[in-house]
Coordinates of C-alpha atoms in Angstrom, one line a residue:
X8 CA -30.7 27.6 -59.9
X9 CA -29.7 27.7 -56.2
X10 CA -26.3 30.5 -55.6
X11 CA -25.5 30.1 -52.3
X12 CA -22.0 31.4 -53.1
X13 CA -19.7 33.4 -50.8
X14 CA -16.4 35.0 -52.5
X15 CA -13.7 35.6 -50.9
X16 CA -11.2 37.7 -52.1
X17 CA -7.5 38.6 -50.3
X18 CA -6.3 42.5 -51.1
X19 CA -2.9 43.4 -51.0
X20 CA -2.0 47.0 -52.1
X21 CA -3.9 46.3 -55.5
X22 CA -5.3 49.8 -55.4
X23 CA -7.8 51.2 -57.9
X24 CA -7.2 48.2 -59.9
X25 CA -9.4 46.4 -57.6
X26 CA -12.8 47.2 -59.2
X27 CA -12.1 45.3 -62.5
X28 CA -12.1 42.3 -60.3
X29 CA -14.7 43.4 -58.3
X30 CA -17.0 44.6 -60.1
X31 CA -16.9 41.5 -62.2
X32 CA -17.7 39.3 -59.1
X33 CA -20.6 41.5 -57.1
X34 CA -23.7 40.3 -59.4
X35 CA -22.2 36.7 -59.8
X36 CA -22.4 35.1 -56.0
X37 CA -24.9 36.1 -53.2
X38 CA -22.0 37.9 -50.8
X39 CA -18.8 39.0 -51.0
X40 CA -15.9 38.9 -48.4
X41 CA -12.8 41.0 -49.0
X42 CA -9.8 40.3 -46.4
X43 CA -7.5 42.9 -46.3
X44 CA -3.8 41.8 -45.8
X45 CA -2.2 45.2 -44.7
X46 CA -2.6 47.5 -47.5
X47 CA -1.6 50.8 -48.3
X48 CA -3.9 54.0 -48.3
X49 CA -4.9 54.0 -51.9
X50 CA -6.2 50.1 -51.5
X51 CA -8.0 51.3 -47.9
X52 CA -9.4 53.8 -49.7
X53 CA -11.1 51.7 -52.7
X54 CA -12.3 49.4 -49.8
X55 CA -14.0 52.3 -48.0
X56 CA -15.7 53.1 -51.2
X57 CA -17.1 50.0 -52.1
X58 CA -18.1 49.4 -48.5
X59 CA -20.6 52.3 -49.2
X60 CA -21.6 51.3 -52.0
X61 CA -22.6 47.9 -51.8
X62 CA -23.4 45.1 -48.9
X63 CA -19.9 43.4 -48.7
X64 CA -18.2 42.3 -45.3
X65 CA -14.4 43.8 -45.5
X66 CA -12.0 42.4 -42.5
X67 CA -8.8 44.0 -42.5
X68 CA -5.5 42.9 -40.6
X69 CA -3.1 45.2 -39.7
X70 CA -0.6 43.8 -41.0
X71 CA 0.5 40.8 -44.3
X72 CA -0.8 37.9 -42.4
X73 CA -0.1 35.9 -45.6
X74 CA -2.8 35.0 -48.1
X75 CA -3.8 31.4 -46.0
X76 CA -4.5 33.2 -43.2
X77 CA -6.8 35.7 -45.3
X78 CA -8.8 33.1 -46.8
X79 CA -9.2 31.2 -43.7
X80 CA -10.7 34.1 -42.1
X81 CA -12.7 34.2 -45.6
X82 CA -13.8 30.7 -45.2
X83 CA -14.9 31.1 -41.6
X84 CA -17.1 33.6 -42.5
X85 CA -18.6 31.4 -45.1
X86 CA -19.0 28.8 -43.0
X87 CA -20.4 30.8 -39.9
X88 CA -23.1 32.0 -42.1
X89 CA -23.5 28.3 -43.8
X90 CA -22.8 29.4 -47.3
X91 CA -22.9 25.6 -49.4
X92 CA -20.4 26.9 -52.3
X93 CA -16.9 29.0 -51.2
X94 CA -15.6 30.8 -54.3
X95 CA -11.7 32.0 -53.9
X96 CA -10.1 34.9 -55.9
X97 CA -7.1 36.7 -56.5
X98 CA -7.7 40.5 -56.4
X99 CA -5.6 41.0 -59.8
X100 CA -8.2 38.0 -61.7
X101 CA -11.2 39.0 -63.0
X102 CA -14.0 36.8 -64.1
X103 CA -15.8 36.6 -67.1
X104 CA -19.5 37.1 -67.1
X105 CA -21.5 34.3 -65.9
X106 CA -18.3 32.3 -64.8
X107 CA -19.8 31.5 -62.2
X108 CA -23.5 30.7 -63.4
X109 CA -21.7 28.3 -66.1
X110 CA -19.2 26.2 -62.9
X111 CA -22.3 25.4 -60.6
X112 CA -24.8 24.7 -64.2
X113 CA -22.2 22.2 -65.2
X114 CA -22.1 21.0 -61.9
X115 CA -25.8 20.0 -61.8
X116 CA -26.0 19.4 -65.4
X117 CA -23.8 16.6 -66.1
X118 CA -22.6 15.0 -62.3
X119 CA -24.5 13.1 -59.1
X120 CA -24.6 13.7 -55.7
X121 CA -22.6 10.5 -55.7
X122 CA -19.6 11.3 -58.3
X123 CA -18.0 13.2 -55.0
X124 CA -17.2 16.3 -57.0
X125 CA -16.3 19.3 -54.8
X126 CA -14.1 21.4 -56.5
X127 CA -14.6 23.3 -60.1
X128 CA -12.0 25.3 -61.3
X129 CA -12.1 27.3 -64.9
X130 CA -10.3 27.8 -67.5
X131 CA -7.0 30.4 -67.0
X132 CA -6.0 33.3 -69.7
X133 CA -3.3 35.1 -68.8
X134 CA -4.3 38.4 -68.9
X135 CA -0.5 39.4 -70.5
X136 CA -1.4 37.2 -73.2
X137 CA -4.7 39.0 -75.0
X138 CA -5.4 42.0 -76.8
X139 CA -9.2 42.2 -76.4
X140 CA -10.8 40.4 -73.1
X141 CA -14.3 40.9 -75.4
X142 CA -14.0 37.8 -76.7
X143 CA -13.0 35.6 -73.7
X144 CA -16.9 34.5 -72.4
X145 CA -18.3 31.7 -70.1
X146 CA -20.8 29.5 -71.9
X147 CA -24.0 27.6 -70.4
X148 CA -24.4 24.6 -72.4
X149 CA -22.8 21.8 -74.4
X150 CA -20.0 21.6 -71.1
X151 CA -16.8 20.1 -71.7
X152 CA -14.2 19.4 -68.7
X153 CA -11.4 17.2 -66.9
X154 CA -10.5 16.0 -63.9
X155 CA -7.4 17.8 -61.9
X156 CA -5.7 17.0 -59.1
X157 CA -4.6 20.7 -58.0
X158 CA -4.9 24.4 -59.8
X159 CA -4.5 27.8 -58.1
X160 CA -6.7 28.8 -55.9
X161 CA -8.3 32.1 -58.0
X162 CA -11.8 31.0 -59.2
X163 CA -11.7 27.7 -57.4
X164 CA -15.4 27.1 -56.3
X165 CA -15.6 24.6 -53.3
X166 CA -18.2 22.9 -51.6
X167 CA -18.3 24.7 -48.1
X168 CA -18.0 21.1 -46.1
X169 CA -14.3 20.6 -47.5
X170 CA -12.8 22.5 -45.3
X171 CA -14.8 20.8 -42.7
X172 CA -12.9 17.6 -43.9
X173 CA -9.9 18.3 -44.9
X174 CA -9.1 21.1 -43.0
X175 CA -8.3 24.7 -43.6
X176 CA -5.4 26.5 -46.0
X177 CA -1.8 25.8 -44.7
X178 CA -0.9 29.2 -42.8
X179 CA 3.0 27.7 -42.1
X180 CA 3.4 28.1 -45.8
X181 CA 2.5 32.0 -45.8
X182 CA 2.2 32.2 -49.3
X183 CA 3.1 30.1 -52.7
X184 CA 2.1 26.6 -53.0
X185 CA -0.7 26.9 -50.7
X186 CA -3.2 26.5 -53.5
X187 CA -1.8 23.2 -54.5
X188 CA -1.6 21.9 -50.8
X189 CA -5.0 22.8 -50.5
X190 CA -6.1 20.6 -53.7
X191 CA -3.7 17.4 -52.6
X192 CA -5.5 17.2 -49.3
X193 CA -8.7 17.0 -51.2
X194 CA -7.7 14.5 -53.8
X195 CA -5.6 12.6 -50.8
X196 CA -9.2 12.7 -49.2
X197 CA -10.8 10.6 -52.4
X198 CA -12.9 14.1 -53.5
X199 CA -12.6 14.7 -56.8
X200 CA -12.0 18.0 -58.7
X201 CA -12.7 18.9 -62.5
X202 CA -11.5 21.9 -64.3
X203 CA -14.7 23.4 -66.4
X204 CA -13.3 24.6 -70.0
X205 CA -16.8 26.7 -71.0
X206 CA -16.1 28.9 -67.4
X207 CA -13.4 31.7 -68.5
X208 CA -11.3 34.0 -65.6
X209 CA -8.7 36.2 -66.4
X210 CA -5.6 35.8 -64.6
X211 CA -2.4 37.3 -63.8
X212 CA 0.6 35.4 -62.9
X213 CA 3.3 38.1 -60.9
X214 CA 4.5 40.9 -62.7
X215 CA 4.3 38.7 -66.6
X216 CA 6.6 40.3 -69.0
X217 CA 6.5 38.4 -72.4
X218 CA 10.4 38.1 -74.2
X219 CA 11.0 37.7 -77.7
X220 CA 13.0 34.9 -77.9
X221 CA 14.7 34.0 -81.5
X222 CA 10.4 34.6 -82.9
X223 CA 9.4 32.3 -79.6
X224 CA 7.2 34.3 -76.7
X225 CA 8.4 33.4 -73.2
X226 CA 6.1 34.6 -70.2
X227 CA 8.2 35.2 -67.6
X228 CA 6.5 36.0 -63.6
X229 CA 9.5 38.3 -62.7
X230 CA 8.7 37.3 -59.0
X231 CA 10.7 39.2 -56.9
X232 CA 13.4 38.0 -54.9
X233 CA 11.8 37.6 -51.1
X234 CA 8.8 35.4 -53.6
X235 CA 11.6 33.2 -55.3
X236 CA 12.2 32.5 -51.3
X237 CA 8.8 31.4 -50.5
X238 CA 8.6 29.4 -53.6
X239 CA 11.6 27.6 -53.2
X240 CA 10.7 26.8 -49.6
X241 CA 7.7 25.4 -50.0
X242 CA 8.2 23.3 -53.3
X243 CA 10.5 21.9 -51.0
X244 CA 7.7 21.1 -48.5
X245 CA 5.0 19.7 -50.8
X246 CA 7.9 17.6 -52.4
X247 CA 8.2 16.1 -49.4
X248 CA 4.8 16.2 -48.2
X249 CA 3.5 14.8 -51.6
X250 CA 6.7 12.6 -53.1
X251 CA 4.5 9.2 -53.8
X252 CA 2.0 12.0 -56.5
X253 CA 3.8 10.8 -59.3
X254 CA 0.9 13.5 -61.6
X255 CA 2.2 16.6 -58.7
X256 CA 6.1 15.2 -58.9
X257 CA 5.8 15.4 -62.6
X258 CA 4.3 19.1 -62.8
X259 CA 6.7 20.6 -59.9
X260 CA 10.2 18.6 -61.8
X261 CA 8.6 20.6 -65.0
X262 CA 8.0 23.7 -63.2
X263 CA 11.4 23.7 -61.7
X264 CA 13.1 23.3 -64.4
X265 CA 11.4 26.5 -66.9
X266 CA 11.2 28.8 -64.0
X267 CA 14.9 28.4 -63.6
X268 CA 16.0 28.8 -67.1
X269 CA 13.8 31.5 -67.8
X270 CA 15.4 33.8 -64.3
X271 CA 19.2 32.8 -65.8
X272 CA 18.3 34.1 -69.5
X273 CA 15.7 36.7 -68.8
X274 CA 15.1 38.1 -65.5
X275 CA 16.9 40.8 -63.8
X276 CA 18.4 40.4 -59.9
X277 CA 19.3 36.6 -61.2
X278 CA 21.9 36.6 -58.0
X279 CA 19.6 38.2 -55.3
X280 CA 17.1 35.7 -56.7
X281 CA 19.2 32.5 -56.5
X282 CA 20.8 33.4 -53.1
X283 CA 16.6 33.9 -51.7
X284 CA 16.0 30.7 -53.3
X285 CA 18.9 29.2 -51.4
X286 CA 17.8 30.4 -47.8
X287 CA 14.3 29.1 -48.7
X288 CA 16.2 26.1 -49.1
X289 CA 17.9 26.4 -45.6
X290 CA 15.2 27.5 -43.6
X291 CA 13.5 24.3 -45.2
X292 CA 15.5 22.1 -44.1
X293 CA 16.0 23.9 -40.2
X294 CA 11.9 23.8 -40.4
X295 CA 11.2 27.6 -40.3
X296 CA 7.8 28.1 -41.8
X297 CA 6.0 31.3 -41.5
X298 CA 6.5 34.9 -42.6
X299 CA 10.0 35.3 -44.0
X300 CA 12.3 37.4 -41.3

């Protein structure tokens, strides 16, 4: 089977944390493209060592250009050298072994050239939830998956020609919701996407502190206050972008509603957090996209 794969993956002072997802992706796709947004010396550092050590391409900007701008530079790259499939990460995920092998065998195994499939996401553990990441694997065979209409954007493998057609990641939106954005233009496109259960990545979702509440386990992101700015911002912007996706409406209404709740009971900085979200709201509404400032 065929892996004409590029990763790209978008570092932003993970440090030596970095090789776990790494070194879970190097063996799995046939190149690797890390885009440094502006990290600090002990990210460089890990970057410079794994430039030795293996034949990746590492572009750094000099400063947080936002992760849309860092995959775009990704994806040209991919595109320039006429890669067919464009795998995204998250430097903080780490696949499973095989995750990729298992997305493109289902791919050939069970769809046409004709079923307009381009986008194949896997399955999501939140690393904050296990105890033993042994026994989360990716399985060829016996394939079971759904369609989506939007997931985030870590271990989202894309035929290369979508962002021929639908264009490239939203840099107005900086960061936050530019995942989803991505995935609505797609669908909006009539490309379909499916979510493949046998494919396994383990994710992390902010800074995920689990609360004990009354015997019940909330997972809370404890985004900081300048994120609870972008967020609020630009749910505002797909909301209006994307009002008649009554599937997107219903998720974001959802979304809304727990992430609220859960900064009121649980997280600290609830009034720094709430007067961010606020000015996201303003700055909205005045059309002030971009890096916060």
């Amino acid at each position: 089977m065929k892996n004409s794969v590029c990763c790209v993956i978008v570092t932003y002072n993970i440090g030596i944390k970095f090789y776990e997802c790494f070194n879970a992706i190097i063996n799995q796709v046939e190149k690797v493209v890390i885009v440094d947004n502006g990290s600090d010396n002990e990210t460089l550092n890990v970057l410079d060592d794994i430039k030795l050590k293996y034949d990746v391409i590492v572009i750094y900007n000099k400063n947080n250009m936002g992760i849309a701008n860092a995959l775009n530079l990704g994806v040209k790259y991919a595109l320039d050298n006429k890669y067919e499939w464009i795998l995204t990460m998250d430097n903080d995920s780490q696949a499973t072994e095989n995750m990729v092998k298992v997305m493109l065998s289902c791919y050939e195994t069970c769809f046409k050239s004709n079923d307009n499939i381009v986008g194949l996401f896997p399955e999501y553990i939140d690393k904050s939830s296990i105890k033993d990441k042994e026994i989360y694997k990716s399985t060829l065979g016996n394939y079971s998956y759904n369609e989506i209409g939007f997931d985030n954007t870590s271990g989202n493998l894309v035929k290369s020609d979508v962002f021929i057609n639908v264009g490239s990641f939203k840099e107005k939106l900086f960061i936050d919701s530019v995942d989803h954005d991505f995935c609505l233009r797609v669908k909006q496109s009539g490309e379909r996407m499916v979510k493949v259960r046998n494919a396994k990545l383990l994710h992390s979702l902010g800074n995920t502190k689990v609360y004990n509440f009354f015997g019940v386990k909330i997972n809370c992101s404890n985004h900081s206050a300048l994120r609870r700015y972008y967020v609020t911002r630009n749910r505002c912007y797909m909301r209006a972008e994307y009002k008649n996706d009554k599937e997107y409406m219903k998720y974001d209404r959802k979304t809304f509603i727990n992430e609220n709740l859960k900064i009121i009971i649980f997280e600290k900085d609830k009034i720094n957090k709430m007067r961010m979200s606020i000015k996201g709201y303003q700055d909205f509404k005045n059309n002030k996209f971009g890096e916060f400032n």
